[in-house]
PDB file of N, CA and C in Angstrom:
ATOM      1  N   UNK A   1       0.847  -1.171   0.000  1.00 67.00           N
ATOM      2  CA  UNK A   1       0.000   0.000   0.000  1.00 67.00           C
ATOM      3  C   UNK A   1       0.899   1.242   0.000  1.00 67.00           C
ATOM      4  N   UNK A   2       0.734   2.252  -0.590  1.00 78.00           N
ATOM      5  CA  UNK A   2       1.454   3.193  -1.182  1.00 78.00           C
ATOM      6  C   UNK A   2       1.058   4.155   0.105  1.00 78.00           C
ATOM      7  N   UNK A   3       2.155   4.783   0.647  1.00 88.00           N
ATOM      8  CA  UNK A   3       2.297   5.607   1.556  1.00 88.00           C
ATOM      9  C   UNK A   3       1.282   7.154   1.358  1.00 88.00           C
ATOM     10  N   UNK A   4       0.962   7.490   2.899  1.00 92.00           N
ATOM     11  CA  UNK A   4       0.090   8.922   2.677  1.00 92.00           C
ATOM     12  C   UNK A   4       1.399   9.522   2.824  1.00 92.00           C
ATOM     13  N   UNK A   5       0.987  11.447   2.432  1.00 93.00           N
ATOM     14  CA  UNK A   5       1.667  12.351   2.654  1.00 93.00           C
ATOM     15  C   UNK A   5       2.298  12.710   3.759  1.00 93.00           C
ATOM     16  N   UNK A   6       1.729  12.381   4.578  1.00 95.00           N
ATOM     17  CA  UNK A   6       2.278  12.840   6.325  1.00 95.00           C
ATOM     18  C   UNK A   6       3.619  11.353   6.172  1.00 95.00           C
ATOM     19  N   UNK A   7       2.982  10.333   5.798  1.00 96.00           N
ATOM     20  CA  UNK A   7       4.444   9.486   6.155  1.00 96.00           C
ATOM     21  C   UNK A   7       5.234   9.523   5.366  1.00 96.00           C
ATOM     22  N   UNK A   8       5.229   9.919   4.079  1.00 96.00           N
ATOM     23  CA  UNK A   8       6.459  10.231   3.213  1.00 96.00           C
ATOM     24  C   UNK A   8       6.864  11.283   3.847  1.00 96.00           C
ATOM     25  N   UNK A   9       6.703  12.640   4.493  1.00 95.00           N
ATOM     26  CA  UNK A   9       7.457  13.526   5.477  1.00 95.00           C
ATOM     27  C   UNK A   9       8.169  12.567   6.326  1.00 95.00           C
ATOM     28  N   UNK A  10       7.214  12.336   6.902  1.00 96.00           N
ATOM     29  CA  UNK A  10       8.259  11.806   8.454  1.00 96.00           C
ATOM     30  C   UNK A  10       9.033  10.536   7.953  1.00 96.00           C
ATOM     31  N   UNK A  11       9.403  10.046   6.983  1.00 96.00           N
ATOM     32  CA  UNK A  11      10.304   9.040   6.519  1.00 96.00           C
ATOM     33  C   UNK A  11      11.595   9.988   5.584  1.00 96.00           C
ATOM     34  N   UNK A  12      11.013  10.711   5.252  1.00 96.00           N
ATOM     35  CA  UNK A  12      11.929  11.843   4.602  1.00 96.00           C
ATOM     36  C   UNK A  12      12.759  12.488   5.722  1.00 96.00           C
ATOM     37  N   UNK A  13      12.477  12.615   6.340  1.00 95.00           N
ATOM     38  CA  UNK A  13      12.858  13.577   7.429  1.00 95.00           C
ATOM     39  C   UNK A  13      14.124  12.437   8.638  1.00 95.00           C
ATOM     40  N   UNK A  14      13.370  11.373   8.843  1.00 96.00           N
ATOM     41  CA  UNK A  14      14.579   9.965   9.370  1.00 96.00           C
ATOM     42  C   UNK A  14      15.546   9.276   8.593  1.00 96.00           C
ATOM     43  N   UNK A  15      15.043   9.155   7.029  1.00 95.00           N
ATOM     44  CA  UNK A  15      16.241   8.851   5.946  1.00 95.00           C
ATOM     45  C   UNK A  15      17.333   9.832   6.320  1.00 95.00           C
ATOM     46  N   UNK A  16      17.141  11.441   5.745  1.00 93.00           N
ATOM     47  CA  UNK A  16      18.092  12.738   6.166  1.00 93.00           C
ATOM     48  C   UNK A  16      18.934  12.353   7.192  1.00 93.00           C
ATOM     49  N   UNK A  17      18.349  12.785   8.621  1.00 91.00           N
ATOM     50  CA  UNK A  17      19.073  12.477   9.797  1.00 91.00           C
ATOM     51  C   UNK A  17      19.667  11.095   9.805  1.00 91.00           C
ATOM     52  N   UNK A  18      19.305  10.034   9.220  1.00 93.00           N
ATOM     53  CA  UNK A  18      20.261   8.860   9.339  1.00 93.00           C
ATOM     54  C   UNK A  18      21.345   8.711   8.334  1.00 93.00           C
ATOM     55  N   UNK A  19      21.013   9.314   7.452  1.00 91.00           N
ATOM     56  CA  UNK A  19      22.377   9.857   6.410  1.00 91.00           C
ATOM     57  C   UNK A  19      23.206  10.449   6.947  1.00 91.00           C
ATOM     58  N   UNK A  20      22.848  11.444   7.696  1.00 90.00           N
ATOM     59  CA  UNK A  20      23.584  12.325   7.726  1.00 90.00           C
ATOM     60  C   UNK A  20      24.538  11.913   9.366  1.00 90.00           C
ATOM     61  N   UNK A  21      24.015  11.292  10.706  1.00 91.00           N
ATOM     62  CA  UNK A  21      24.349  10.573  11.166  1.00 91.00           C
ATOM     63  C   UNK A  21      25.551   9.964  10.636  1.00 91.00           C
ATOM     64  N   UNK A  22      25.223   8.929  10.274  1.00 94.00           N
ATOM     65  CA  UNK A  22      25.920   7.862   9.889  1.00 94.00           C
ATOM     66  C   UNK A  22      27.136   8.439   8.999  1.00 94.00           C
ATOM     67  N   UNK A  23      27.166   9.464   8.448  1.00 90.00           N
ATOM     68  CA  UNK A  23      28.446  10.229   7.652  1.00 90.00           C
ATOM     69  C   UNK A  23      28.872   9.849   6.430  1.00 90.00           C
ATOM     70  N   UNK A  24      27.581   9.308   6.340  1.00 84.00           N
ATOM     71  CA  UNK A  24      27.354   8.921   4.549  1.00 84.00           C
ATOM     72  C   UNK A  24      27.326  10.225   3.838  1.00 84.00           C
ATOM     73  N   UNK A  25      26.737  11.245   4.270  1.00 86.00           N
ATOM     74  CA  UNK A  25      26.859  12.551   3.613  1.00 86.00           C
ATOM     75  C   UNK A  25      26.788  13.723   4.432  1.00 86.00           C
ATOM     76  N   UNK A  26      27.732  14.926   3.640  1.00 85.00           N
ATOM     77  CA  UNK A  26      28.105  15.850   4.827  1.00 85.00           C
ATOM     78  C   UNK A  26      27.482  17.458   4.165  1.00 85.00           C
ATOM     79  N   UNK A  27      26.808  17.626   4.688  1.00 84.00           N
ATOM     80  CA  UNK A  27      26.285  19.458   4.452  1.00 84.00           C
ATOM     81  C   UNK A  27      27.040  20.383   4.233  1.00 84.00           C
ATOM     82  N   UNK A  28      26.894  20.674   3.107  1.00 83.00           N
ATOM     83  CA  UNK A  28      27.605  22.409   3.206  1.00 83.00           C
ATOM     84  C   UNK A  28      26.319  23.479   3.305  1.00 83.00           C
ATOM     85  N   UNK A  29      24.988  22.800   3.357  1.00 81.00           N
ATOM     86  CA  UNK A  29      24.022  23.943   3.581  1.00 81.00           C
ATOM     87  C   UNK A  29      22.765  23.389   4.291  1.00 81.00           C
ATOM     88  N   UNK A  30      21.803  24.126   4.314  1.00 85.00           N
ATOM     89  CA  UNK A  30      20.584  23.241   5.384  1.00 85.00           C
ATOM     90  C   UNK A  30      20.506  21.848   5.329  1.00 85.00           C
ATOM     91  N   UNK A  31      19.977  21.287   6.526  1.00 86.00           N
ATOM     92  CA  UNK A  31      19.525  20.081   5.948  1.00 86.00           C
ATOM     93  C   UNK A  31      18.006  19.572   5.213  1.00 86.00           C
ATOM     94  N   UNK A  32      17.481  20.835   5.493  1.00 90.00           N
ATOM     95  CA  UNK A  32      16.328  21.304   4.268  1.00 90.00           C
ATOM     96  C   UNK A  32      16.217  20.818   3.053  1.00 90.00           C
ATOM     97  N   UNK A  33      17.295  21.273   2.438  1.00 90.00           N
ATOM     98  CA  UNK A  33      17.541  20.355   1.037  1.00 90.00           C
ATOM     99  C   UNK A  33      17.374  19.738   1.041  1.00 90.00           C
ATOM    100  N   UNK A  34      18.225  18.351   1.138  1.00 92.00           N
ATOM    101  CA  UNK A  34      18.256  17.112   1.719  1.00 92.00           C
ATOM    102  C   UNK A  34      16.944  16.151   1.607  1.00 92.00           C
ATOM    103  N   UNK A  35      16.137  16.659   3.057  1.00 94.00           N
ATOM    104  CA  UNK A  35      15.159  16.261   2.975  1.00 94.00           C
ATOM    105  C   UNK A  35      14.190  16.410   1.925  1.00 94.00           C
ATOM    106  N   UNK A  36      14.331  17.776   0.947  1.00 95.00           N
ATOM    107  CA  UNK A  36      13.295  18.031   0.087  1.00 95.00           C
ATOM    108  C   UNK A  36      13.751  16.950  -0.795  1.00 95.00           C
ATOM    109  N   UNK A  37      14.890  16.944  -1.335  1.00 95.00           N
ATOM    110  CA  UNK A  37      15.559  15.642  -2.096  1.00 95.00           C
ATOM    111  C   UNK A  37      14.543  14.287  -1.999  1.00 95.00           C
ATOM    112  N   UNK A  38      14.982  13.898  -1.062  1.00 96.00           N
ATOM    113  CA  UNK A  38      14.675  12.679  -0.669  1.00 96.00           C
ATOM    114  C   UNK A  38      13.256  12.972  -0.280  1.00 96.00           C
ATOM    115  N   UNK A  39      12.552  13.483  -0.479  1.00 97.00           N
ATOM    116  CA  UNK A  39      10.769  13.451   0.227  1.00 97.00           C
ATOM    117  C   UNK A  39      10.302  13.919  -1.590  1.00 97.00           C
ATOM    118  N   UNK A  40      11.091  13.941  -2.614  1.00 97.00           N
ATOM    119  CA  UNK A  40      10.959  14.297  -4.249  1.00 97.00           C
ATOM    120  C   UNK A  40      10.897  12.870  -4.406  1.00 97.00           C
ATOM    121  N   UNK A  41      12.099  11.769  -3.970  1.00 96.00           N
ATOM    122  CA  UNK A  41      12.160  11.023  -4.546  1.00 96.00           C
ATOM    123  C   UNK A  41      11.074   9.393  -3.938  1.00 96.00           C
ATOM    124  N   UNK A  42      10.731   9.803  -2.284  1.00 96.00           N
ATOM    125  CA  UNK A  42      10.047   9.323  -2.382  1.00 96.00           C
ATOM    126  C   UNK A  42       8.098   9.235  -2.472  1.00 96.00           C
ATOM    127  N   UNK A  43       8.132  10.395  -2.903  1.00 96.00           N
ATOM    128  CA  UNK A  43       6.476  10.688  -3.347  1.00 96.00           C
ATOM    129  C   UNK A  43       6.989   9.850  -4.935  1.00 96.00           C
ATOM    130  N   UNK A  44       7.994  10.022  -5.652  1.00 96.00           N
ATOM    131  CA  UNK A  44       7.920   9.312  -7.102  1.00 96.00           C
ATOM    132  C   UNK A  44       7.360   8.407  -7.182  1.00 96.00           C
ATOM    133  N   UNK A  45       8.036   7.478  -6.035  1.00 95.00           N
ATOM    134  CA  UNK A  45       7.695   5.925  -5.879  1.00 95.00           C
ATOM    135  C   UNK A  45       6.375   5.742  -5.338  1.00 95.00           C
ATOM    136  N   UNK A  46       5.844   6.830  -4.209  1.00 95.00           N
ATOM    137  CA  UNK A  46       4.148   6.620  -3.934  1.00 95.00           C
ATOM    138  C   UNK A  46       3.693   6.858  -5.077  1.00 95.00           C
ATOM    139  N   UNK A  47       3.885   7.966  -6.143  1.00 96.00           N
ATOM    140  CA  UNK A  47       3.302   7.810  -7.406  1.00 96.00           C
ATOM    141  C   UNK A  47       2.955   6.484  -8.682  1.00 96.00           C
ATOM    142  N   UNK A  48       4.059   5.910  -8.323  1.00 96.00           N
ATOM    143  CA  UNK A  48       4.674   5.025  -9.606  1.00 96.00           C
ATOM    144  C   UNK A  48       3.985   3.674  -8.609  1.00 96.00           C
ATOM    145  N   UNK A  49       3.571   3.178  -7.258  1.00 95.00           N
ATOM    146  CA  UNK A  49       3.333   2.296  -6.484  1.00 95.00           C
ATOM    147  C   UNK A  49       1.814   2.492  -7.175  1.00 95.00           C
ATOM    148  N   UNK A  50       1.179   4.030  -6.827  1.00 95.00           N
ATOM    149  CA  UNK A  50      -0.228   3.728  -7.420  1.00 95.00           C
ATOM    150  C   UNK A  50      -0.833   3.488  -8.607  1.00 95.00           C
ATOM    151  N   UNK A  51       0.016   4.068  -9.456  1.00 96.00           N
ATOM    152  CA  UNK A  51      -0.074   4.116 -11.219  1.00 96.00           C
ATOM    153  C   UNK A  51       0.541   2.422 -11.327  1.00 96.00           C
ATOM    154  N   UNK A  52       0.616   1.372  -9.836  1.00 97.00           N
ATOM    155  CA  UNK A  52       0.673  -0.450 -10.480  1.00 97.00           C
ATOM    156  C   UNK A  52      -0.734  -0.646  -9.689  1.00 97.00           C
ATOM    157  N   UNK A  53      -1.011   0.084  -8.818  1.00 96.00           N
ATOM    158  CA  UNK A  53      -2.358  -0.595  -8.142  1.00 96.00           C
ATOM    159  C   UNK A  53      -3.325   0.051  -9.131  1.00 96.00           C
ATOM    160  N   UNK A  54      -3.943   0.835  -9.827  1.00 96.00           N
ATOM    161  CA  UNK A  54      -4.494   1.010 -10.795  1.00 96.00           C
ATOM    162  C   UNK A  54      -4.421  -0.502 -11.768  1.00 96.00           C
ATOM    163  N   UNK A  55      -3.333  -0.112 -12.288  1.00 96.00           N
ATOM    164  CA  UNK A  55      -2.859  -1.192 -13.559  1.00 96.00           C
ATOM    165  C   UNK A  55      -3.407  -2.455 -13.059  1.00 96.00           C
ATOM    166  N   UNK A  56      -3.210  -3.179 -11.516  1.00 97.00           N
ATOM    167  CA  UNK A  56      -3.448  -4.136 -11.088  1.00 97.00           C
ATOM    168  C   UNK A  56      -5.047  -4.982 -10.915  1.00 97.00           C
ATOM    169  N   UNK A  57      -5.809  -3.173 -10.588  1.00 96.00           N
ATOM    170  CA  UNK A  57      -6.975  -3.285 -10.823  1.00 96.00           C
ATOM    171  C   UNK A  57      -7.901  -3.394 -11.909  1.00 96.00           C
ATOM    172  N   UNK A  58      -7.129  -2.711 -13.274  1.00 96.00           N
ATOM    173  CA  UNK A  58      -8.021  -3.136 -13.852  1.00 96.00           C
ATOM    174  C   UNK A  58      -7.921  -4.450 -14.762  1.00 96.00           C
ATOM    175  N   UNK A  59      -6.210  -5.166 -14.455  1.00 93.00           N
ATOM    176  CA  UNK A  59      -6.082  -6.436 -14.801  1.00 93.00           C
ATOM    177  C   UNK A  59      -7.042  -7.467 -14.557  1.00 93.00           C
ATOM    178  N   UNK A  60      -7.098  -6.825 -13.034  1.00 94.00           N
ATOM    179  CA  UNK A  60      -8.212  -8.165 -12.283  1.00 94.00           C
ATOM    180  C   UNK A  60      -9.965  -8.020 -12.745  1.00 94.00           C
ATOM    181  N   UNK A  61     -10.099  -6.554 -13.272  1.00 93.00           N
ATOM    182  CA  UNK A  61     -11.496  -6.317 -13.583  1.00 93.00           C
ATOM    183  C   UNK A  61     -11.473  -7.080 -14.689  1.00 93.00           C
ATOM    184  N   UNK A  62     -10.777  -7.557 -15.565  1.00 93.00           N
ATOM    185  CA  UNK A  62     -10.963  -8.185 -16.683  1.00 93.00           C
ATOM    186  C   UNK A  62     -11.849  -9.763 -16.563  1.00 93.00           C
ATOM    187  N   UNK A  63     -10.630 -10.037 -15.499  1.00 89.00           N
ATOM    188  CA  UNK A  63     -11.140 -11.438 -14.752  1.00 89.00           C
ATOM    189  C   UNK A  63     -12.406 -11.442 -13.838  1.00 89.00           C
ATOM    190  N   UNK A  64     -12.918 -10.423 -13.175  1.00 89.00           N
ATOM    191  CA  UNK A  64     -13.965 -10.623 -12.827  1.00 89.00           C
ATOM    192  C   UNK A  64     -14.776 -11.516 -12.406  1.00 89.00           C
ATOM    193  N   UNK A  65     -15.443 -11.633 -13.803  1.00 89.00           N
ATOM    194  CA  UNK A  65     -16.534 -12.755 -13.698  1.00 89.00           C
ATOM    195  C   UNK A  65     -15.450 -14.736 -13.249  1.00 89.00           C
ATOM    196  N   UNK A  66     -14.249 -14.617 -13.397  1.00 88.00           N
ATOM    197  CA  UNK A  66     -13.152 -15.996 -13.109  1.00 88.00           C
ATOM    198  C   UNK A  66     -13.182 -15.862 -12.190  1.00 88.00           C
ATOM    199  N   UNK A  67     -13.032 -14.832 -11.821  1.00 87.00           N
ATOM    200  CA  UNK A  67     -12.541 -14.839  -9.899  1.00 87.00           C
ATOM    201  C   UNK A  67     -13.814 -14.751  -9.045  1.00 87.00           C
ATOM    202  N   UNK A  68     -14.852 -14.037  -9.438  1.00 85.00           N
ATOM    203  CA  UNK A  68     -15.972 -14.560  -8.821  1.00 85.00           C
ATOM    204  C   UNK A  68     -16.376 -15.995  -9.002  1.00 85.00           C
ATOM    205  N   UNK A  69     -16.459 -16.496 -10.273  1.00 87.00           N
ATOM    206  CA  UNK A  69     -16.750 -17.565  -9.820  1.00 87.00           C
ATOM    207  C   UNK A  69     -16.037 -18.837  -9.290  1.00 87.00           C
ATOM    208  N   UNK A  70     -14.924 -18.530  -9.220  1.00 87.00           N
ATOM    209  CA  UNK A  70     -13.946 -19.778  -8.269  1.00 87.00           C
ATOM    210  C   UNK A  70     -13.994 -19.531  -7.033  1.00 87.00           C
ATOM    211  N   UNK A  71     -14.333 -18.055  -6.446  1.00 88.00           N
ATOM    212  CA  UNK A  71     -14.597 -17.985  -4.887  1.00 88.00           C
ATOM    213  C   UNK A  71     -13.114 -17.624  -4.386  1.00 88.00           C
ATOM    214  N   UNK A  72     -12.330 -16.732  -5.601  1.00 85.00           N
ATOM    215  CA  UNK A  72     -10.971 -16.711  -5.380  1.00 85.00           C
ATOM    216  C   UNK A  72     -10.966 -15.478  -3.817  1.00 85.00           C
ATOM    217  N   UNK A  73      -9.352 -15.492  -3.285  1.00 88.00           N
ATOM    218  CA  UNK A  73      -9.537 -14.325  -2.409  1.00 88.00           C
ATOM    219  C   UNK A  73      -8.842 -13.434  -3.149  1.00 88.00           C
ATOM    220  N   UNK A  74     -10.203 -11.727  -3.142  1.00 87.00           N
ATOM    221  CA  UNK A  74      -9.570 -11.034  -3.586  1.00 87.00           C
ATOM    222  C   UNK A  74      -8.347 -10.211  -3.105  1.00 87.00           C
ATOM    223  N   UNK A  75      -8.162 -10.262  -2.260  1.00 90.00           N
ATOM    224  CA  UNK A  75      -7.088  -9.662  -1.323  1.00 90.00           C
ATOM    225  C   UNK A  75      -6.138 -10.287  -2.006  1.00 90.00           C
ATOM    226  N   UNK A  76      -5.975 -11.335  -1.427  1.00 92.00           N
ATOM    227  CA  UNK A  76      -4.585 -12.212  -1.742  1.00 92.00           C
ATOM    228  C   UNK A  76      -4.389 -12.076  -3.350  1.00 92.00           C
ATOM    229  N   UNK A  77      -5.065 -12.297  -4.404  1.00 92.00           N
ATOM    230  CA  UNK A  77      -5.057 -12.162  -5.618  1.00 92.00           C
ATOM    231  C   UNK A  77      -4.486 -10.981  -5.950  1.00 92.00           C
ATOM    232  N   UNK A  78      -4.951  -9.904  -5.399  1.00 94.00           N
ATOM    233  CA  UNK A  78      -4.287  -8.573  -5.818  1.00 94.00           C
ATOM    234  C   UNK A  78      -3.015  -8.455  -5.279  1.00 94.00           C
ATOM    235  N   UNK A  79      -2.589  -8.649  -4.104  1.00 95.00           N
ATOM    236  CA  UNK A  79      -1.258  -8.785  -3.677  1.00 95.00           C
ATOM    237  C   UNK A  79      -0.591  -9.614  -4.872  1.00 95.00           C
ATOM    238  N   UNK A  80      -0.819 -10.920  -5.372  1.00 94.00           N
ATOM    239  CA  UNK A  80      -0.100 -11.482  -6.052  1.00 94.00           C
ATOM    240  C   UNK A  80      -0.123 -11.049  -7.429  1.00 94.00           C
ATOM    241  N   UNK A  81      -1.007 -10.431  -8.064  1.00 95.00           N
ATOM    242  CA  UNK A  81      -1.070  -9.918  -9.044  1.00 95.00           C
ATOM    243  C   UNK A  81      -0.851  -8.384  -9.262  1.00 95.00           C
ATOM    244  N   UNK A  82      -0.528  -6.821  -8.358  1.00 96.00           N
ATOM    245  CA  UNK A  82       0.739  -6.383  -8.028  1.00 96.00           C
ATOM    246  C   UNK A  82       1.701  -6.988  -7.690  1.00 96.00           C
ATOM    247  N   UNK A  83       1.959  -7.494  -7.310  1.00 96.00           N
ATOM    248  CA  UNK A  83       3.544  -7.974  -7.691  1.00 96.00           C
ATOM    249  C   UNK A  83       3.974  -8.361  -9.314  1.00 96.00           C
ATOM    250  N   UNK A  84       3.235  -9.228  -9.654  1.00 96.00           N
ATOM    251  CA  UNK A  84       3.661  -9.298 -10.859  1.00 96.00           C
ATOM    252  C   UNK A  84       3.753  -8.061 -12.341  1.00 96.00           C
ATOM    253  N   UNK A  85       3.023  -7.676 -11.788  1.00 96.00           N
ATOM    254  CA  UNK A  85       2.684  -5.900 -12.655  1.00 96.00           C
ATOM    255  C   UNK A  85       3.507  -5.140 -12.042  1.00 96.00           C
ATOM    256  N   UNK A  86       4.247  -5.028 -11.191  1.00 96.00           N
ATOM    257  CA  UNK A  86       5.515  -4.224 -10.471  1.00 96.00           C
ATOM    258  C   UNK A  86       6.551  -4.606 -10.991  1.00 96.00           C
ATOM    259  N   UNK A  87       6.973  -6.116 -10.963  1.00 96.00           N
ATOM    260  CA  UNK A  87       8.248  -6.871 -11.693  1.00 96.00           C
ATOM    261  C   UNK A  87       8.243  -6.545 -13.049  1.00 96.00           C
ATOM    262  N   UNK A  88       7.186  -6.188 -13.409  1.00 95.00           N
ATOM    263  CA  UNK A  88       6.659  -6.348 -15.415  1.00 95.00           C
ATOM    264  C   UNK A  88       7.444  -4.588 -15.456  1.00 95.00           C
ATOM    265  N   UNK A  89       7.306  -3.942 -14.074  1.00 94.00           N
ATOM    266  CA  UNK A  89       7.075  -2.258 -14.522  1.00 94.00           C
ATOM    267  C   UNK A  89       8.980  -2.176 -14.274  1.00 94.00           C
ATOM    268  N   UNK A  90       9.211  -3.226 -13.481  1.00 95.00           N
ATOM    269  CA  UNK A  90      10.550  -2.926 -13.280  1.00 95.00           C
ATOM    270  C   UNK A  90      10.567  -1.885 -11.996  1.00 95.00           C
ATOM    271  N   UNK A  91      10.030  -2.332 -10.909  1.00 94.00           N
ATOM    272  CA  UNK A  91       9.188  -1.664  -9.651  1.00 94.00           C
ATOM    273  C   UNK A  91       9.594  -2.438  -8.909  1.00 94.00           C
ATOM    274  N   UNK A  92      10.094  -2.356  -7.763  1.00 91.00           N
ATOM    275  CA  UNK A  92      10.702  -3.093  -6.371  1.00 91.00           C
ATOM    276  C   UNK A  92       9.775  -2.667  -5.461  1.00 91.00           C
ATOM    277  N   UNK A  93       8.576  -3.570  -4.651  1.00 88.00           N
ATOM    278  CA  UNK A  93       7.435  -3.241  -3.626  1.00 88.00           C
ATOM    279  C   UNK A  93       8.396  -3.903  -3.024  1.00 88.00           C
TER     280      UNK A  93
END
């Protein structure tokens, strides 16, 4: 499930400080940046996560009437069928 806005902040904001921690990377200016960086790159991926659950959905609308009538679970089906439309997109869930 593709992240809300408030948690792409506050994951943006603990990536930064653990970068920057850890002395993987060193500031020559706010750590503002930074975070805007990394809170750019991960709304991409909430973007690109929903533009497969779309795709996923309307794979399965096709099937429909199959999966109703085998009594399949839709839950589980869609999990397994995003995934495979993620691997197809070249998408790491």
């Amino acid at each position: 499930m593709a992240l809300r806005k408030r948690e792409v902040e506050l994951l943006a904001d603990k990536i930064s400080v653990n970068l920057i921690r850890s002395g993987n990377i060193k500031l020559n200016k706010d750590v503002s940046i930074l975070k805007s960086i990394v809170k750019d790159v991960l709304e991409e991926d909430v973007q690109k996560e929903r533009e497969i659950d779309i795709k996923t959905k309307e794979l399965l609308k096709q099937f429909s009437n199959e999966i109703e009538k085998e009594g399949a679970d839709s839950s589980k089906l869609f999990i397994m069928a995003k995934k495979k439309v993620a691997k197809k997109e070249g998408f790491l869930l």
